[in-house]
Short mmCIF file of C-alpha atoms and ligand atoms in Angstrom, two decimals:
data_model
loop_
_atom_site.label_atom_id
_atom_site.label_comp_id
_atom_site.label_asym_id
_atom_site.label_seq_id
_atom_site.Cartn_x
_atom_site.Cartn_y
_atom_site.Cartn_z
CA MET A 281 -0.19 -0.11 0.10
CA LYS A 282 1.28 3.39 -0.87
CA SER A 283 -0.18 7.20 0.15
CA PHE A 284 0.00 10.16 -1.81
CA LEU A 285 -1.17 13.90 -0.66
CA VAL A 286 -3.65 14.97 -3.25
CA GLY A 287 -6.18 17.78 -4.01
CA GLY A 288 -6.16 21.13 -2.57
CA ALA A 289 -2.84 20.82 -0.64
CA VAL A 290 -0.58 19.77 -3.07
CA ARG A 291 -2.38 22.67 -5.11
CA ASP A 292 -1.76 25.43 -2.89
CA THR A 293 1.77 24.02 -1.71
CA LEU A 294 2.57 24.70 -5.25
CA LEU A 295 0.96 28.22 -5.39
CA GLY A 296 2.41 28.92 -2.31
CA TYR A 297 -0.76 29.27 -0.82
CA PRO A 298 -1.68 28.59 2.59
CA PHE A 299 -4.25 25.33 3.21
CA HIS A 300 -6.05 24.03 6.12
CA GLU A 301 -6.76 20.29 5.34
CA LYS A 302 -4.69 17.55 4.02
CA ASP A 303 -6.09 14.83 2.00
CA TRP A 304 -4.41 11.42 1.06
CA VAL A 305 -5.14 8.76 -1.58
CA VAL A 306 -4.04 5.37 -0.60
CA VAL A 307 -3.17 2.68 -3.57
CA GLY A 308 -2.93 -1.06 -3.41
CA ALA A 309 -5.00 -1.51 -0.15
CA THR A 310 -8.31 -2.95 1.03
CA PRO A 311 -10.31 -1.73 3.87
CA ALA A 312 -9.46 -4.59 5.69
CA GLU A 313 -5.90 -3.72 5.66
CA MET A 314 -6.57 -0.11 6.41
CA ILE A 315 -8.48 -1.20 9.70
CA GLU A 316 -5.63 -3.58 10.46
CA ALA A 317 -2.96 -0.82 10.07
CA GLY A 318 -5.05 1.34 12.90
CA TYR A 319 -7.22 3.48 10.61
CA THR A 320 -10.71 4.20 11.29
CA GLN A 321 -13.64 4.06 8.70
CA VAL A 322 -15.33 7.03 8.44
CA GLY A 323 -16.89 7.31 4.70
CA ARG A 324 -20.41 6.32 4.07
CA ASP A 325 -20.52 6.12 0.24
CA PHE A 326 -17.12 5.51 -0.35
CA PRO A 327 -14.17 4.02 1.70
CA VAL A 328 -12.36 6.88 3.46
CA PHE A 329 -10.32 6.35 6.84
CA LEU A 330 -8.82 8.51 9.52
CA HIS A 331 -5.23 8.21 10.28
CA PRO A 332 -4.62 6.79 13.64
CA ASP A 333 -2.58 9.78 14.84
CA SER A 334 -2.90 12.58 12.56
CA LYS A 335 -6.55 12.34 11.91
CA GLU A 336 -6.25 13.10 8.51
CA GLU A 337 -8.27 11.92 5.20
CA TYR A 338 -6.95 8.70 4.05
CA ALA A 339 -9.46 7.76 0.82
CA LEU A 340 -8.53 4.42 -1.18
CA ALA A 341 -8.28 5.29 -4.76
CA ARG A 342 -11.33 4.70 -6.54
CA THR A 343 -13.17 5.74 -9.72
CA GLU A 344 -17.01 7.25 -10.28
CA ARG A 345 -19.39 6.89 -12.62
CA LYS A 346 -22.40 8.82 -12.75
CA SER A 347 -25.59 6.48 -12.59
CA GLY A 348 -28.34 9.12 -11.93
CA PRO A 349 -29.13 13.02 -11.78
CA GLY A 350 -27.82 15.22 -9.08
CA TYR A 351 -24.60 14.86 -6.42
CA HIS A 352 -25.46 11.43 -5.06
CA GLY A 353 -26.18 9.33 -8.26
CA PHE A 354 -22.76 7.68 -8.37
CA VAL A 355 -21.56 4.29 -8.83
CA VAL A 356 -18.11 4.12 -6.86
CA HIS A 357 -15.84 1.47 -7.63
CA ALA A 358 -12.71 0.91 -5.15
CA ASP A 359 -10.26 -1.74 -4.86
CA PRO A 360 -6.48 -2.43 -4.73
CA ALA A 361 -5.89 -2.60 -8.65
CA VAL A 362 -7.54 1.14 -9.04
CA THR A 363 -3.97 3.20 -9.89
CA LEU A 364 -3.36 6.67 -8.98
CA GLU A 365 -3.82 8.07 -12.43
CA GLU A 366 -7.44 6.83 -12.35
CA ASP A 367 -8.07 8.26 -9.25
CA LEU A 368 -6.73 11.73 -10.12
CA GLU A 369 -8.95 11.29 -13.46
CA ARG A 370 -12.24 11.51 -11.59
CA ARG A 371 -11.76 14.90 -10.10
CA ASP A 372 -12.63 18.18 -11.15
CA LEU A 373 -9.72 20.33 -12.31
CA THR A 374 -6.15 19.62 -13.36
CA ILE A 375 -4.79 22.10 -10.66
CA ASN A 376 -6.67 19.47 -8.41
CA ALA A 377 -5.43 16.35 -10.09
CA MET A 378 -2.23 16.22 -8.93
CA ALA A 379 -0.34 14.11 -6.18
CA MET A 380 2.99 14.31 -4.21
CA ASP A 381 4.65 11.20 -3.07
CA ALA A 382 6.64 10.58 0.15
CA SER A 383 9.81 12.13 -1.20
CA GLY A 384 7.93 15.22 -2.66
CA ASP A 385 7.85 14.34 -6.36
CA ILE A 386 4.55 15.75 -8.15
CA ILE A 387 2.32 13.01 -10.20
CA ASP A 388 0.67 15.43 -12.48
CA PRO A 389 -0.87 13.15 -15.38
CA TYR A 390 -3.13 16.05 -16.65
CA HIS A 391 -0.89 18.60 -16.32
CA GLY A 392 -2.15 20.66 -13.45
CA GLN A 393 1.69 22.14 -12.94
CA GLN A 394 1.61 24.12 -16.32
CA ASP A 395 -2.47 25.11 -15.59
CA LEU A 396 -1.02 26.74 -12.27
CA ALA A 397 1.96 28.56 -14.30
CA ASP A 398 -0.58 29.89 -17.02
CA ARG A 399 -3.15 30.70 -14.27
CA VAL A 400 -6.05 28.45 -15.91
CA LEU A 401 -9.02 26.77 -14.21
CA ARG A 402 -9.30 23.68 -16.73
CA HIS A 403 -11.17 20.46 -16.47
CA VAL A 404 -9.56 17.16 -16.29
CA SER A 405 -11.76 15.14 -18.30
CA PRO A 406 -15.42 14.91 -20.15
CA HIS A 407 -16.58 13.49 -16.88
CA PHE A 408 -16.22 16.69 -15.54
CA VAL A 409 -19.95 17.38 -16.15
CA GLU A 410 -21.25 14.51 -14.09
CA ASP A 411 -20.97 16.55 -11.04
CA PRO A 412 -23.40 19.94 -10.95
CA LEU A 413 -21.54 20.87 -7.66
CA ARG A 414 -18.43 21.78 -10.02
CA VAL A 415 -20.35 24.74 -11.36
CA LEU A 416 -20.11 26.11 -8.03
CA ARG A 417 -16.84 24.66 -7.16
CA VAL A 418 -15.21 26.49 -10.45
CA ALA A 419 -17.01 30.06 -9.46
CA ARG A 420 -15.34 29.74 -5.95
CA PHE A 421 -12.15 28.83 -7.47
CA ALA A 422 -12.24 31.77 -9.86
CA ALA A 423 -13.23 34.09 -7.21
CA ARG A 424 -10.55 32.66 -4.62
CA TYR A 425 -7.44 32.69 -7.18
CA HIS A 426 -8.82 35.88 -9.00
CA HIS A 427 -6.12 38.03 -7.49
CA LEU A 428 -3.56 35.60 -8.86
CA GLY A 429 -4.99 35.96 -12.46
CA PHE A 430 -6.48 32.86 -12.67
CA THR A 431 -9.16 32.46 -15.56
CA ILE A 432 -11.51 29.79 -16.53
CA ALA A 433 -10.34 27.85 -19.68
CA PRO A 434 -13.00 28.41 -22.72
CA GLU A 435 -13.60 24.74 -22.93
CA THR A 436 -14.29 24.29 -19.42
CA ALA A 437 -16.53 27.74 -19.33
CA ALA A 438 -18.79 25.73 -22.06
CA LEU A 439 -18.86 22.67 -19.76
CA LEU A 440 -20.53 24.71 -16.95
CA SER A 441 -23.02 26.51 -19.38
CA GLN A 442 -23.69 22.66 -20.38
CA ILE A 443 -24.49 21.62 -16.79
CA VAL A 444 -26.86 24.43 -16.36
CA ALA A 445 -28.41 23.76 -19.42
CA ALA A 446 -28.84 20.05 -18.82
CA ASP A 447 -30.99 21.31 -15.64
CA GLU A 448 -28.51 19.60 -13.39
CA LEU A 449 -28.20 22.29 -10.19
CA PRO A 450 -31.96 21.59 -9.29
CA HIS A 451 -30.66 18.19 -8.27
CA LEU A 452 -28.17 19.76 -5.79
CA SER A 453 -29.17 19.86 -2.10
CA ILE A 454 -29.76 23.55 -1.00
CA GLU A 455 -27.64 22.91 1.90
CA ARG A 456 -24.69 21.75 -0.35
CA VAL A 457 -25.42 25.12 -2.53
CA TRP A 458 -25.02 27.54 0.92
CA VAL A 459 -21.86 25.70 1.65
CA GLU A 460 -20.45 26.84 -1.54
CA ILE A 461 -21.44 30.41 -1.39
CA GLU A 462 -20.64 30.84 2.27
CA LYS A 463 -17.03 29.51 1.04
CA ALA A 464 -17.11 31.94 -1.79
CA LEU A 465 -18.37 34.92 0.51
CA GLY A 466 -14.78 34.29 2.30
CA THR A 467 -12.62 34.82 -0.89
CA THR A 468 -10.83 37.84 -1.89
CA HIS A 469 -13.23 38.48 -4.83
CA PRO A 470 -16.94 37.27 -3.71
CA GLU A 471 -18.21 39.16 -7.06
CA VAL A 472 -16.11 36.83 -9.03
CA PHE A 473 -18.30 33.82 -7.81
CA PHE A 474 -21.36 35.68 -8.62
CA HIS A 475 -20.15 36.94 -11.95
CA THR A 476 -19.28 33.38 -13.15
CA LEU A 477 -22.28 31.85 -12.12
CA ALA A 478 -24.23 34.78 -14.18
CA ASP A 479 -21.86 33.57 -17.19
CA CYS A 480 -22.66 30.50 -17.16
CA GLN A 481 -26.50 31.11 -16.66
CA ALA A 482 -26.40 29.25 -13.33
CA LEU A 483 -27.30 32.33 -11.23
CA ALA A 484 -30.66 32.85 -13.18
CA VAL A 485 -31.38 29.13 -11.65
CA LEU A 486 -29.76 29.72 -8.34
CA LEU A 487 -30.81 33.23 -7.45
CA PRO A 488 -32.56 34.84 -9.96
CA GLU A 489 -33.35 37.88 -8.17
CA LEU A 490 -29.71 38.91 -8.16
CA SER A 491 -29.48 38.63 -11.99
CA VAL A 492 -31.51 41.88 -12.39
CA SER A 493 -30.26 43.45 -8.95
CA GLN A 494 -27.25 45.70 -8.57
CA GLY A 495 -26.34 43.50 -5.63
CA ILE A 496 -23.24 41.64 -7.40
CA ALA A 497 -21.55 45.16 -7.84
CA ALA A 498 -22.41 46.24 -4.10
CA LEU A 499 -20.62 43.21 -3.05
CA ALA A 500 -17.51 43.97 -5.05
CA ARG A 501 -17.68 47.53 -3.30
CA ALA A 502 -18.23 46.20 0.12
CA ALA A 503 -15.79 43.29 0.15
CA PRO A 504 -12.83 45.06 0.33
CA HIS A 505 -14.06 46.89 3.53
CA THR A 506 -15.27 44.42 5.66
CA PRO A 507 -13.97 40.66 6.10
CA ARG A 508 -17.10 39.53 7.77
CA LEU A 509 -19.24 37.05 5.77
CA ASP A 510 -22.68 37.76 7.34
CA CYS A 511 -21.96 41.51 6.08
CA ARG A 512 -20.71 40.65 2.72
CA TRP A 513 -24.06 38.49 2.28
CA ALA A 514 -26.19 41.39 3.47
CA SER A 515 -24.44 43.77 0.97
CA LEU A 516 -25.24 41.47 -1.94
CA LEU A 517 -28.88 41.51 -0.86
CA SER A 518 -28.96 45.46 0.24
CA ASP A 519 -30.54 46.13 -3.20
CA LEU A 520 -33.82 43.85 -3.02
CA PRO A 521 -37.10 44.58 -1.05
CA GLU A 522 -37.55 42.91 2.44
CA ALA A 523 -39.78 40.26 1.10
CA ARG A 524 -37.41 39.05 -1.53
CA VAL A 525 -34.54 39.15 0.87
CA LYS A 526 -36.45 37.15 3.34
CA ALA A 527 -37.58 34.42 0.66
CA ILE A 528 -33.83 33.82 -0.73
CA ASN A 529 -32.76 33.62 3.03
CA GLN A 530 -35.54 30.92 3.33
CA HIS A 531 -34.98 29.20 0.23
CA LEU A 532 -31.36 28.70 0.74
CA LYS A 533 -31.46 27.77 4.41
CA VAL A 534 -29.18 30.59 5.39
CA PRO A 535 -28.25 30.80 8.87
CA ASN A 536 -29.92 33.06 11.23
CA ALA A 537 -27.46 35.68 11.70
CA TYR A 538 -27.07 35.80 8.08
CA SER A 539 -30.86 36.32 7.31
CA LEU A 540 -31.46 38.51 10.25
CA LEU A 541 -28.48 40.95 8.98
CA ALA A 542 -29.70 40.75 5.28
CA THR A 543 -33.39 41.73 6.39
CA ARG A 544 -32.38 44.53 8.27
CA ILE A 545 -29.76 46.10 5.98
CA SER A 546 -32.74 45.93 3.28
CA VAL A 547 -34.92 47.76 5.59
CA ALA A 548 -32.71 50.26 7.35
CA ARG A 549 -30.57 51.46 4.29
CA PRO A 550 -33.55 53.41 2.49
CA THR A 551 -34.65 55.12 5.44
CA LEU A 552 -31.43 56.01 7.11
CA LYS A 553 -30.70 59.39 6.10
CA THR A 554 -34.39 60.47 6.76
CA ALA A 555 -34.38 58.68 10.25
CA LEU A 556 -31.37 60.62 11.37
CA LYS A 557 -33.17 63.78 10.97
CA ASN A 558 -36.19 62.86 12.87
CA ALA A 559 -36.18 61.68 16.78
CA SER A 560 -39.22 59.95 16.37
CA GLU A 561 -38.39 58.09 13.35
CA CYS A 562 -34.77 57.65 14.62
CA MET A 563 -36.63 55.57 17.40
CA VAL A 564 -38.36 53.33 14.96
CA LEU A 565 -35.29 52.68 13.25
CA ILE A 566 -33.33 51.69 16.50
CA LYS A 567 -36.18 49.67 17.28
CA LEU A 568 -36.44 48.04 13.96
CA LEU A 569 -32.76 47.22 14.33
CA ASP A 570 -33.25 45.83 17.81
CA ALA A 571 -30.45 48.02 18.86
CA LEU A 572 -31.51 48.56 22.18
CA ARG A 573 -30.81 45.40 23.94
CA ARG A 574 -28.02 44.10 21.92
CA ASP A 575 -24.60 44.88 20.11
CA GLU A 576 -25.50 42.28 17.49
CA PRO A 577 -26.54 42.49 14.92
CA PHE A 578 -26.61 46.09 15.16
CA GLU A 579 -22.83 46.26 14.79
CA GLY A 580 -23.27 44.22 11.83
CA VAL A 581 -25.56 46.56 10.08
CA CYS A 582 -23.05 49.66 11.00
CA GLU A 583 -20.31 47.53 9.41
CA THR A 584 -22.43 47.23 6.38
CA LEU A 585 -23.42 50.13 5.55
CA ILE A 586 -19.99 51.71 5.93
CA ALA A 587 -18.47 49.06 3.67
CA LEU A 588 -21.44 49.79 1.11
CA GLU A 589 -20.28 53.29 0.77
CA GLN A 590 -16.75 52.15 0.48
CA ASN A 591 -15.82 53.27 4.28
CA SER A 592 -16.32 57.08 2.90
CA ASP A 593 -15.87 60.12 5.40
CA GLU A 594 -19.51 60.78 4.66
CA ALA A 595 -20.74 57.13 5.50
CA ASN A 596 -18.57 56.92 8.83
CA THR A 597 -20.23 60.24 9.91
CA THR A 598 -23.69 59.00 9.43
CA ILE A 599 -22.93 55.75 11.12
CA GLU A 600 -21.44 57.45 14.28
CA LEU A 601 -24.33 59.67 14.59
CA LEU A 602 -26.43 56.26 14.52
CA ARG A 603 -24.06 54.71 17.09
CA ASN A 604 -24.56 57.94 19.10
CA ALA A 605 -28.13 57.93 18.94
CA CYS A 606 -28.71 54.49 19.90
CA LYS A 607 -26.26 54.65 22.69
CA GLN A 608 -28.38 57.93 24.10
CA ALA A 609 -31.34 56.11 23.96
CA ARG A 610 -29.97 53.21 25.67
CA THR A 611 -29.55 55.63 28.76
CA VAL A 612 -32.98 55.55 29.58
CA THR A 613 -34.18 52.17 31.13
CA ALA A 614 -37.32 51.30 33.01
CA ALA A 615 -35.40 51.81 36.33
CA ASP A 616 -35.95 55.40 35.39
CA PHE A 617 -39.31 55.27 36.15
CA THR A 618 -39.71 53.30 39.48
CA GLU A 619 -41.10 55.90 41.23
CA SER A 620 -43.88 57.02 38.97
CA ARG A 621 -45.57 53.85 39.35
CA LEU A 622 -46.18 53.26 36.10
CA THR A 623 -46.99 49.60 34.52
CA GLY A 624 -47.40 47.86 31.10
CA PRO A 625 -47.95 49.98 28.09
CA ASP A 626 -48.32 53.19 29.94
CA LEU A 627 -44.70 52.30 31.06
CA GLY A 628 -43.44 51.63 27.78
CA ALA A 629 -44.74 54.71 26.22
CA ALA A 630 -43.03 56.86 29.18
CA ILE A 631 -39.79 55.07 28.19
CA GLU A 632 -39.99 55.73 24.99
CA ALA A 633 -40.90 59.08 25.15
CA ALA A 634 -37.95 59.69 27.27
CA ARG A 635 -35.80 57.90 24.85
CA ILE A 636 -37.03 60.42 21.81
CA GLU A 637 -36.43 63.12 24.11
CA GLN A 638 -32.72 62.18 24.71
CA LEU A 639 -32.49 61.48 21.02
CA ARG A 640 -33.53 65.07 20.23
CA GLU A 641 -30.49 66.12 22.12
CA VAL A 642 -28.02 64.12 19.26
CA LEU A 643 -29.38 64.42 16.45
CA PRO A 644 -28.75 67.36 14.29
N1 CTP B 177 -12.97 17.13 -5.92
C1 CTP B 177 -13.79 16.82 -7.17
N2 CTP B 177 -14.83 17.20 -7.33
C2 CTP B 177 -15.72 17.56 -6.40
C3 CTP B 177 -15.28 17.84 -4.85
C4 CTP B 177 -13.72 17.37 -5.01
O1 CTP B 177 -12.93 16.62 -8.07
N3 CTP B 177 -16.97 17.75 -6.43
C5 CTP B 177 -11.59 16.66 -5.47
C6 CTP B 177 -10.61 17.48 -6.02
O2 CTP B 177 -9.48 16.95 -6.49
C7 CTP B 177 -10.33 18.25 -4.82
C8 CTP B 177 -10.44 17.58 -3.74
O3 CTP B 177 -11.57 16.30 -4.16
O4 CTP B 177 -9.22 19.03 -4.91
C9 CTP B 177 -11.13 17.67 -2.31
O5 CTP B 177 -11.87 18.44 -2.37
P1 CTP B 177 -12.04 19.50 -1.22
O6 CTP B 177 -11.46 19.17 -0.05
O7 CTP B 177 -13.48 19.66 -1.25
O8 CTP B 177 -11.69 20.73 -1.96
P2 CTP B 177 -10.04 21.28 -2.11
O9 CTP B 177 -9.58 21.02 -3.74
O10 CTP B 177 -9.22 20.81 -1.30
O11 CTP B 177 -10.38 22.93 -1.90
P3 CTP B 177 -10.53 23.51 -0.55
O12 CTP B 177 -9.22 24.27 -0.20
O13 CTP B 177 -11.50 24.42 -0.78
O14 CTP B 177 -10.91 22.59 0.54
#
């Protein structure tokens, strides 16, 4: 049995790019031999094992053939006779289809090193189209390595369109789609992910609302000014009305923190300027943002609004005013009214009136 480092770790080592995970392929072994050597089996659909000490993933070399639509319709064939080259051939991109042996030599039957040097994302074989998740993966790699000058090979771009045209994307699980979107939001140029999806018509299937909004441009503006993924997601949806934002978040089963922030941005952004001129309206906005009780997502709202305006002086001044207004409103609490003996809605109204008074002090 022989083990080889494969996939992202080899690619990123050769690129001089940081990586977090090491994946290994084992050639010439059976599951029984792996278990005997102390590995623990974890793969459900195919034979993957955890190393007894490093806990890194070791997969038996395998081939895969599509047997039905979507991500799960695969027939996996793993036995000791499957070669390293056969295992590398089932992979998506040439830059992901290289292996490194124990002495550091690179095994590169599909010319990934040449494509790394040429900055090209190119599919390995025609079997590329068998996995629709690859549309999202390629878009994500295009975003992640955009700053290094990577582009998608025209023949690979054609296959992305082909997968979309074959109506394969609806077979992907929503969870997988969101995982890819979330990873893409963390890249240096997240807008490239969405532009790539638009170019192959995948955006019209996955996020049709975005095709006609200015959201991708908004994300491109905001991303350099905030590393927060939830703020970037909210920027992407900032152009859409509240109901659409809610519908998208629901459909994609977006985590709560993301969807709350995105909804609040879509509500707060159009009303912000007028609200900061009028104490009562400002109070409405502060309550809407749930900014009296908690710092989040209010701080996320502030960070997103500043990022959307590219950290301009004007945006910073506006948000400083909003933060001050919120701080001032927070100074009034129920404890200030213990002697008044007010209760229930009367107490609530008195607190609110006092807060509005406080807001008058700080607003221009
Ligand atoms: N792979 C593939 N097709 C997929 C998923 C994975 O061909 N749909 C292959 C690629 O060779 C990839 C490897 O499996 O390099 C490991 O996949 P994964 O860990 O998901 O991605 P990485 O390429 O390691 O990238 P990342 O840095 O995003 O983890």
